[in-house]
PDB file of C-alpha atoms in Angstrom:
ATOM      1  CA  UNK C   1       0.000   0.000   0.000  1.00  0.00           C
ATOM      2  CA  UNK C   2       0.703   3.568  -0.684  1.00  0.00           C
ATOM      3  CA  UNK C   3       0.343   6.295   2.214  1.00  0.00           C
ATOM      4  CA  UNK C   4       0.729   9.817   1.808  1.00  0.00           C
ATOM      5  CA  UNK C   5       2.479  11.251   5.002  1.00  0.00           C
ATOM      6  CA  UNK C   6       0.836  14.746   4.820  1.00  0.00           C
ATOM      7  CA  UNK C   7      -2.491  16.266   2.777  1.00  0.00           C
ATOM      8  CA  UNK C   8      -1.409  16.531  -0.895  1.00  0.00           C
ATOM      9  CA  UNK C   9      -2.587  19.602  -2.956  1.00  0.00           C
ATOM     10  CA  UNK C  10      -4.193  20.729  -6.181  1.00  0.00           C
ATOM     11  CA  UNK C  11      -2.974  23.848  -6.268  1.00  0.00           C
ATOM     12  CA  UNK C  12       0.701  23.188  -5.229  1.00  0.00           C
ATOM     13  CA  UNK C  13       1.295  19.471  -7.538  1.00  0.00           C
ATOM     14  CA  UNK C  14      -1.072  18.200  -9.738  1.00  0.00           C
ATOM     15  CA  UNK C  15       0.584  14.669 -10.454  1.00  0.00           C
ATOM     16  CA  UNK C  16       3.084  13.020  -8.500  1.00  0.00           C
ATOM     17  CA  UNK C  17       5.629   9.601  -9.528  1.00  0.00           C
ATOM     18  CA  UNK C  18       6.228   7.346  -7.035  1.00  0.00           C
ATOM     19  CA  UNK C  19       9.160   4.118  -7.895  1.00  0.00           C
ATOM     20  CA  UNK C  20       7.981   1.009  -6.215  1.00  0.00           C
ATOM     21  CA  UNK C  21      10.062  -1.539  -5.530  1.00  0.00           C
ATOM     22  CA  UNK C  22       9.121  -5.350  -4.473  1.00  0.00           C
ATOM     23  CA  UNK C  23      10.214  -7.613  -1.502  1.00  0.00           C
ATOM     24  CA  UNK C  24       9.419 -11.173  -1.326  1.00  0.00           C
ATOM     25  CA  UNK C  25       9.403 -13.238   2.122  1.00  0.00           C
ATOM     26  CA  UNK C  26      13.243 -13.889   2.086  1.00  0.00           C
ATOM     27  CA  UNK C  27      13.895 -10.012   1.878  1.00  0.00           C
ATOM     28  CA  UNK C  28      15.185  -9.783  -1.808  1.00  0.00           C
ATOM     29  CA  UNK C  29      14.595  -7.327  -3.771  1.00  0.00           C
ATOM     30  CA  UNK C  30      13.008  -7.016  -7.351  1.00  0.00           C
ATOM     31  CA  UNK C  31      15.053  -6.097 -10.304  1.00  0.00           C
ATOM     32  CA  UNK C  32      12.963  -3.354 -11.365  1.00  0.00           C
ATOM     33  CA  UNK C  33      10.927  -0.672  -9.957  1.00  0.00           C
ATOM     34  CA  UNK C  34       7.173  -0.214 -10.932  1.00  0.00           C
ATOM     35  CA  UNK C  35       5.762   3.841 -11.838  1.00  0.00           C
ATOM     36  CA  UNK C  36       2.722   4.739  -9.670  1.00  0.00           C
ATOM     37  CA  UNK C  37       1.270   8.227 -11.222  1.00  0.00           C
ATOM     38  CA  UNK C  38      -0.823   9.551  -8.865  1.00  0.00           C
ATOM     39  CA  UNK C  39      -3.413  12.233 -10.121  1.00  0.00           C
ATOM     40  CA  UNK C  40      -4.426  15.020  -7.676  1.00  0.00           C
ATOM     41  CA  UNK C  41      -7.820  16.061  -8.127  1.00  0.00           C
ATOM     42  CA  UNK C  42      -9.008  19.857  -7.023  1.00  0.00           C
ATOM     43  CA  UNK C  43     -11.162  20.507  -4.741  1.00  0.00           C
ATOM     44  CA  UNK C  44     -14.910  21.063  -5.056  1.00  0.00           C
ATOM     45  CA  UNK C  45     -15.299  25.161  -4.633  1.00  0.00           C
ATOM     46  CA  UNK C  46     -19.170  26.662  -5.606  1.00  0.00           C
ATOM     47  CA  UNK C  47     -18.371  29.651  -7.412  1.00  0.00           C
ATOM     48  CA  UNK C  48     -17.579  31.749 -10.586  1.00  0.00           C
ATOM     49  CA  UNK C  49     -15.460  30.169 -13.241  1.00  0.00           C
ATOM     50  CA  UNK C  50     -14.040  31.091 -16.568  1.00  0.00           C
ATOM     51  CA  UNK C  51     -12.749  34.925 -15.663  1.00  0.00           C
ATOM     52  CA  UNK C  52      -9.993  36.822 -14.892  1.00  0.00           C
ATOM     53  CA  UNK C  53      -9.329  39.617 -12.439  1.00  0.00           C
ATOM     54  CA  UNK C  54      -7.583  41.736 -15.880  1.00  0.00           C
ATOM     55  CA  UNK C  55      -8.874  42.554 -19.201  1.00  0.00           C
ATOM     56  CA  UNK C  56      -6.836  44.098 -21.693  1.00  0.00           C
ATOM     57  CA  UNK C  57      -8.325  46.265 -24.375  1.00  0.00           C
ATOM     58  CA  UNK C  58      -7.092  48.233 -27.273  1.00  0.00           C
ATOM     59  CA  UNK C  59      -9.202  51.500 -28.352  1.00  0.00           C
ATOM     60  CA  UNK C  60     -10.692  51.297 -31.884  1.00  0.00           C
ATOM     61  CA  UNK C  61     -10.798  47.626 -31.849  1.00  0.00           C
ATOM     62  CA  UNK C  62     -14.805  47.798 -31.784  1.00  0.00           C
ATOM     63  CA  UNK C  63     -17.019  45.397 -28.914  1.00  0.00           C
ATOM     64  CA  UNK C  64     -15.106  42.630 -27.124  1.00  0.00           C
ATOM     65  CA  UNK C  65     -16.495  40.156 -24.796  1.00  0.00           C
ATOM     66  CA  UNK C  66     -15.426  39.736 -21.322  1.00  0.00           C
ATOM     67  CA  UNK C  67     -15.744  36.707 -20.530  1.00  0.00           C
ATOM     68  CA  UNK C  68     -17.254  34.467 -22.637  1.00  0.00           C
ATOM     69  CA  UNK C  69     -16.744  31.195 -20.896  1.00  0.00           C
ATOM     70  CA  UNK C  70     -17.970  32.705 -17.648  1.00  0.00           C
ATOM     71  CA  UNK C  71     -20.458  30.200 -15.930  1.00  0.00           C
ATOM     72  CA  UNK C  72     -21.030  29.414 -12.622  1.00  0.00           C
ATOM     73  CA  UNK C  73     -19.786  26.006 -11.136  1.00  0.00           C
ATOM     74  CA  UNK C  74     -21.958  24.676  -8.320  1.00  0.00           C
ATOM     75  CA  UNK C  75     -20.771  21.038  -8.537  1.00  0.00           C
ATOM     76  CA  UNK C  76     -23.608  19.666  -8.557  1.00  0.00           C
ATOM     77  CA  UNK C  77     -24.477  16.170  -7.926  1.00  0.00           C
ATOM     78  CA  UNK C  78     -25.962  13.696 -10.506  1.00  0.00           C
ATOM     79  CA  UNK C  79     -29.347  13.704  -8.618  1.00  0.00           C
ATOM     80  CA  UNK C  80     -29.957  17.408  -9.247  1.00  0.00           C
ATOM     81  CA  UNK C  81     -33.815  17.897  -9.269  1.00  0.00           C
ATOM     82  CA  UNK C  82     -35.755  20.866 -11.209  1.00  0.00           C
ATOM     83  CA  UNK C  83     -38.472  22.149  -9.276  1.00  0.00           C
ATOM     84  CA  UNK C  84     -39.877  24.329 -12.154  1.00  0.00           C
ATOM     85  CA  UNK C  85     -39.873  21.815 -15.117  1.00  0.00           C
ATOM     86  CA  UNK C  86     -41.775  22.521 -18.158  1.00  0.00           C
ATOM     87  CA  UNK C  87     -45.284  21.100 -18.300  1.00  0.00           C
ATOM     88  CA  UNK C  88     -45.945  18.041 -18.980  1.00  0.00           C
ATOM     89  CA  UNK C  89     -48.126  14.816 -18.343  1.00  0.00           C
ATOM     90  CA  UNK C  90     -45.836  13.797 -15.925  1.00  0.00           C
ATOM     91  CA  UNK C  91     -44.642  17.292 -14.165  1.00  0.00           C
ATOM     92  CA  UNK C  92     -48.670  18.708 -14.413  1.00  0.00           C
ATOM     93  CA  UNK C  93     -47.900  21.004 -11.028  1.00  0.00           C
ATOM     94  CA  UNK C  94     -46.400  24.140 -13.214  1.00  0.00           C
ATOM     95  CA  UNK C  95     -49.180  23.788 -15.696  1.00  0.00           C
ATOM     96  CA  UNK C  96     -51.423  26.483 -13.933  1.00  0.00           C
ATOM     97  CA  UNK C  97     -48.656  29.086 -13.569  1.00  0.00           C
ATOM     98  CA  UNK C  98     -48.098  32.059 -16.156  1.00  0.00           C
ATOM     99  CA  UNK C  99     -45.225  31.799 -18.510  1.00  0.00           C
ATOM    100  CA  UNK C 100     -42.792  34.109 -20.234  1.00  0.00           C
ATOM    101  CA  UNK C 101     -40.401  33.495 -22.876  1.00  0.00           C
ATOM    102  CA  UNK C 102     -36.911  34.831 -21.888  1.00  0.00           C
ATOM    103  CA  UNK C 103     -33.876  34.894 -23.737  1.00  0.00           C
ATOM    104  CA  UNK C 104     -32.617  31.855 -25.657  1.00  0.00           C
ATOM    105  CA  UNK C 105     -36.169  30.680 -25.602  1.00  0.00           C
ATOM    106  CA  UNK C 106     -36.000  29.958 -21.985  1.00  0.00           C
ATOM    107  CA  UNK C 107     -39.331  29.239 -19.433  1.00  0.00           C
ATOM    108  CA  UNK C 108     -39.457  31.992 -17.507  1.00  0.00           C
ATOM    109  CA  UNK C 109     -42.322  31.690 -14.703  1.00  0.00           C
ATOM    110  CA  UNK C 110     -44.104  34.815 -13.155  1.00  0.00           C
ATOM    111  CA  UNK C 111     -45.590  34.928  -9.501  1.00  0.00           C
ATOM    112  CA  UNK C 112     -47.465  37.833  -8.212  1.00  0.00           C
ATOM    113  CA  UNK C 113     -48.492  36.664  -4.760  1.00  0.00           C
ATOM    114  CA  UNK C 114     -51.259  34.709  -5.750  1.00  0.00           C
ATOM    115  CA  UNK C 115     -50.653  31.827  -7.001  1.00  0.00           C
ATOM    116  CA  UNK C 116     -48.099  29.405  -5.885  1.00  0.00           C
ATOM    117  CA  UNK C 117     -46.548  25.558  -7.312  1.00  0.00           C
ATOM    118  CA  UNK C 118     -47.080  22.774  -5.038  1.00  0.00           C
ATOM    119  CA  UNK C 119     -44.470  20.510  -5.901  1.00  0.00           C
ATOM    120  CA  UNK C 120     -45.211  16.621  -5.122  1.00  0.00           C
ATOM    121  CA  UNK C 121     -43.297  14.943  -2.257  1.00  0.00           C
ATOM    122  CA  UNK C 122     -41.854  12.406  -4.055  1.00  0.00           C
ATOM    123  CA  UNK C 123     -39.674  15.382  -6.240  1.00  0.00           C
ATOM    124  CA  UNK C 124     -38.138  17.652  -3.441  1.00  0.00           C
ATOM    125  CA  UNK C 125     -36.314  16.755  -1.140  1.00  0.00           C
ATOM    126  CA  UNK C 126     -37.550  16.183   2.355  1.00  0.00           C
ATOM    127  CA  UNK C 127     -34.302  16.531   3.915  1.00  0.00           C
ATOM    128  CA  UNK C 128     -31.214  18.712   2.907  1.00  0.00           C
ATOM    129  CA  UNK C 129     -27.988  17.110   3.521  1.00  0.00           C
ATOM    130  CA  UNK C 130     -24.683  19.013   5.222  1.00  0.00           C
ATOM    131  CA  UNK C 131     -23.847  20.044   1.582  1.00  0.00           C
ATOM    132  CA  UNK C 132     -26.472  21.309  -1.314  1.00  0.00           C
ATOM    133  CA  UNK C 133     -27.253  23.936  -3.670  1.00  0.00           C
ATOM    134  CA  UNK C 134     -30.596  26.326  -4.507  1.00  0.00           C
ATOM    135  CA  UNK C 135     -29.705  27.968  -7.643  1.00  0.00           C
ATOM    136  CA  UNK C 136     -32.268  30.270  -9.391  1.00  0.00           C
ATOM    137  CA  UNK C 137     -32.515  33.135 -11.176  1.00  0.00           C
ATOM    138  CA  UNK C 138     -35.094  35.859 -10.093  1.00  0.00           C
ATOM    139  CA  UNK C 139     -36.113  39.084 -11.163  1.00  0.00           C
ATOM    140  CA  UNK C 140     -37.776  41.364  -8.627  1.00  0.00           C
ATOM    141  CA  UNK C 141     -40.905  43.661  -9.662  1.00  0.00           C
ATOM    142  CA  UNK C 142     -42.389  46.474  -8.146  1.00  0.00           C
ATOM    143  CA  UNK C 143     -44.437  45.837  -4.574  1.00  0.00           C
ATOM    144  CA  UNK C 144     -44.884  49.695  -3.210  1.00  0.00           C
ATOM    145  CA  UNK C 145     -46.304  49.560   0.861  1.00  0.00           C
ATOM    146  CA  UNK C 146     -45.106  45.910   1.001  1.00  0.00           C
ATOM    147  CA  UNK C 147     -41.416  46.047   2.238  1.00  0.00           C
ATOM    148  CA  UNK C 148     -42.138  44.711   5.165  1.00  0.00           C
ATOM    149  CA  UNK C 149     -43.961  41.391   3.383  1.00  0.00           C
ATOM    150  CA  UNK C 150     -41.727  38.325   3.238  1.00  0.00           C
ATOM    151  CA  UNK C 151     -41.974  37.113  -0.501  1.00  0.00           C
ATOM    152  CA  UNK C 152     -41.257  32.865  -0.861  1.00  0.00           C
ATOM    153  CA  UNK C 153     -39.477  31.542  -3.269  1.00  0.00           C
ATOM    154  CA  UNK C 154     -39.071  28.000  -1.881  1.00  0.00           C
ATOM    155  CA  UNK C 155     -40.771  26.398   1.105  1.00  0.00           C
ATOM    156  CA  UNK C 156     -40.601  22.841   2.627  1.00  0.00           C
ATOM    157  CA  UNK C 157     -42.923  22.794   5.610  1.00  0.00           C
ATOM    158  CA  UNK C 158     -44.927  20.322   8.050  1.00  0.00           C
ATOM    159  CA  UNK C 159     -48.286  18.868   6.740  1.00  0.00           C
ATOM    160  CA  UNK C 160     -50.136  19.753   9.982  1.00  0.00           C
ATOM    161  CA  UNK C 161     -51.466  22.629  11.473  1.00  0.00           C
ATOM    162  CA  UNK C 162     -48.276  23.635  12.504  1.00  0.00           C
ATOM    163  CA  UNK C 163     -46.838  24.527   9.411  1.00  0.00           C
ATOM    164  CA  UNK C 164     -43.151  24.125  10.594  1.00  0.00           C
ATOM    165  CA  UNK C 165     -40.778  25.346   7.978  1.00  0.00           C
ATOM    166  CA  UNK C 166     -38.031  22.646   7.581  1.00  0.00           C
ATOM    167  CA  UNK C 167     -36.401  25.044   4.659  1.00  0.00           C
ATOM    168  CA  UNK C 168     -37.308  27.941   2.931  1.00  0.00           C
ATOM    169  CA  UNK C 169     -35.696  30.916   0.454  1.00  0.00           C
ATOM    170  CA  UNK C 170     -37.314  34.009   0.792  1.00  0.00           C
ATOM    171  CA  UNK C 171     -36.791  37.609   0.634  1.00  0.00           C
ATOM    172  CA  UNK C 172     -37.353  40.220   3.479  1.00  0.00           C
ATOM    173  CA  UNK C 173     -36.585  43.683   4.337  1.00  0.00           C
ATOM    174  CA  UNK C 174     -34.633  44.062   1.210  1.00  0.00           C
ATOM    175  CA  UNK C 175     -32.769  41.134   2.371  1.00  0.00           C
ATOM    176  CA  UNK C 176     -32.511  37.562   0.545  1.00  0.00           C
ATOM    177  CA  UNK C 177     -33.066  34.662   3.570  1.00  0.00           C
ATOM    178  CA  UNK C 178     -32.800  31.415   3.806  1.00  0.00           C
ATOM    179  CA  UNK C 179     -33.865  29.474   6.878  1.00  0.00           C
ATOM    180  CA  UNK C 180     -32.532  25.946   7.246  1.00  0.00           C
ATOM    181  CA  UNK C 181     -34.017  23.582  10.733  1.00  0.00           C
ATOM    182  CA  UNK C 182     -31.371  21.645  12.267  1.00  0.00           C
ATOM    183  CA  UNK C 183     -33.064  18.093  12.240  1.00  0.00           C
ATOM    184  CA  UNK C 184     -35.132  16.181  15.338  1.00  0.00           C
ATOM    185  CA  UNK C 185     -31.856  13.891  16.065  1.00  0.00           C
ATOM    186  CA  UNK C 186     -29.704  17.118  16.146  1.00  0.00           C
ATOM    187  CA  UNK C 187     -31.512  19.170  18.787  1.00  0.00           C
ATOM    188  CA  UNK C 188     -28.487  19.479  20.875  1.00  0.00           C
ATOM    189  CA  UNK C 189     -25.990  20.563  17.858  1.00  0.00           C
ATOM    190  CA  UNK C 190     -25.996  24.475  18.177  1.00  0.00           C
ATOM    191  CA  UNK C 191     -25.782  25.471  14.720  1.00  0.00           C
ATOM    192  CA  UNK C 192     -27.424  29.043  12.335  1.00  0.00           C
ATOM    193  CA  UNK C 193     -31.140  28.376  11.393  1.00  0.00           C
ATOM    194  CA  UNK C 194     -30.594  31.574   9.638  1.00  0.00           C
ATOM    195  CA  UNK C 195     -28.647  33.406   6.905  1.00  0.00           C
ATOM    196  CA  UNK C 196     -29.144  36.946   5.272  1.00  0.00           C
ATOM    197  CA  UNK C 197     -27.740  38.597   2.494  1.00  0.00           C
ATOM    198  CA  UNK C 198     -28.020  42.455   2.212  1.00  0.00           C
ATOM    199  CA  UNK C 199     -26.851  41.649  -1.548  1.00  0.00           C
ATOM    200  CA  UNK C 200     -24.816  45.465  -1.780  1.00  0.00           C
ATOM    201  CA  UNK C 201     -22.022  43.817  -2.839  1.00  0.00           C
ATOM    202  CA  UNK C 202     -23.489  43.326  -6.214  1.00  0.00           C
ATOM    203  CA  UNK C 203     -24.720  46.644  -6.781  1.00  0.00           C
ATOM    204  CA  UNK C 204     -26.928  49.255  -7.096  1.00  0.00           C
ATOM    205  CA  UNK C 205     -29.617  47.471  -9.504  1.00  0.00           C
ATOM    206  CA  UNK C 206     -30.009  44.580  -7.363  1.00  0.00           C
ATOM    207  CA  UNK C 207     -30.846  47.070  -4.548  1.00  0.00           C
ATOM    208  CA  UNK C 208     -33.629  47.960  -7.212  1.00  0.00           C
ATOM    209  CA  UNK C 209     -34.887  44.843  -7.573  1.00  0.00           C
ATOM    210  CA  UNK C 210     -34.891  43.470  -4.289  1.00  0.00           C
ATOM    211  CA  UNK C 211     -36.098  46.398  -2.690  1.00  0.00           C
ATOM    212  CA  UNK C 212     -37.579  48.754  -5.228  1.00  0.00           C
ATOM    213  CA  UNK C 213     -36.161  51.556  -3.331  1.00  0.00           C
ATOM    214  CA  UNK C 214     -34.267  54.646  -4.456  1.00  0.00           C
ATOM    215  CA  UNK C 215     -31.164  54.617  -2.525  1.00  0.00           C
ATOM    216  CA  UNK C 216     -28.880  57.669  -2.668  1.00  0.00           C
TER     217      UNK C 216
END
């Protein structure tokens, strides 16, 4: 067997070559050694990939693009699930929403406060593991006198009269929250139920959005 003595990294060595050599019973040696290549793989990091922190850019040379192979990398497991599929026989609970066609041809699906999709139990996920991802895109209208009035995007709550969030993304106060319950078997682990994000360091139009307030 091969042991590393210390935590090997990505970002230091990629690939390492180890010689192996082979001793039988009687303590004699084999005539050759055997290569072991050993492949470092990176480590999993949610974020923005495919840009750079400089752009060069000489006048007169017309429109350039930033960074086309910007995307975001959420890594994403295999058993991603889409909440908000298109319509179909088989995914009937967006059917009664209204649509809009967005760039690329893309569902786009409008909520005013009204109406809501109830997803079925056997699509989301009951329980959220130590390590997920929401991702969404959302556009925030106009909702003057409401500030105060929490808007959900996604809510996984009890079936009783309780009505005991388990999860849920919504925004507040011109803040985007998400609320995460530890679970029944963790009642002694202290750990955040809640996270906000004032969202200024993004900029001045999603202060518009979110909050539909004039800020000066």
């Amino acid at each position: 067997n091969i042991r590393n003595t210390e935590k090997l990294s990505f970002d230091k060595q990629q690939q390492y070559e180890v010689l192996v050599k082979a001793f039988d019973c009687g303590q004699k040696r084999s005539t050759e050694s055997v290569a072991v290549h050993i492949d470092v793989k990176p480590v999993c990091k949610p974020g923005w990939q495919g840009w750079d922190k400089r752009v060069d850019y000489e006048p007169g040379t017309g429109s350039k693009q930033l960074f086309p192979k910007m995307h975001l990398e959420t890594w994403a497991s295999s058993g991603s699930t889409d909440l908000l599929p298109a319509p179909s026989s088989s995914t009937n609970w967006t059917a009664s929403l209204v649509t809009d066609s967005g760039r690329d041809s893309d569902l786009i699906f409008r909520f005013d406060g009204g109406q809501a999709a109830n997803i079925p139990d056997q699509v989301v996920p009951q329980i959220l593991t130590d390590q997920f991802t929401i991702a969404t895109w959302m556009k925030h209208g106009p909702n003057p006198g409401l500030r105060a009035e929490k808007e959900t995007l996604l809510c996984n709550s009890d079936k009783t009269e309780m009505n005991r969030h388990h999860y849920s993304l919504y925004v507040h106060n011109c803040r985007l929250v998400f609320l995460l319950r530890r679970d029944f078997t963790q009642v002694d682990t202290f750990r955040p139920a809640e996270f906000h994000w004032k969202l200024e360091q993004v900029g001045y139009t999603v202060k518009i959005l979110i909050c539909n307030v004039l800020y000066h």
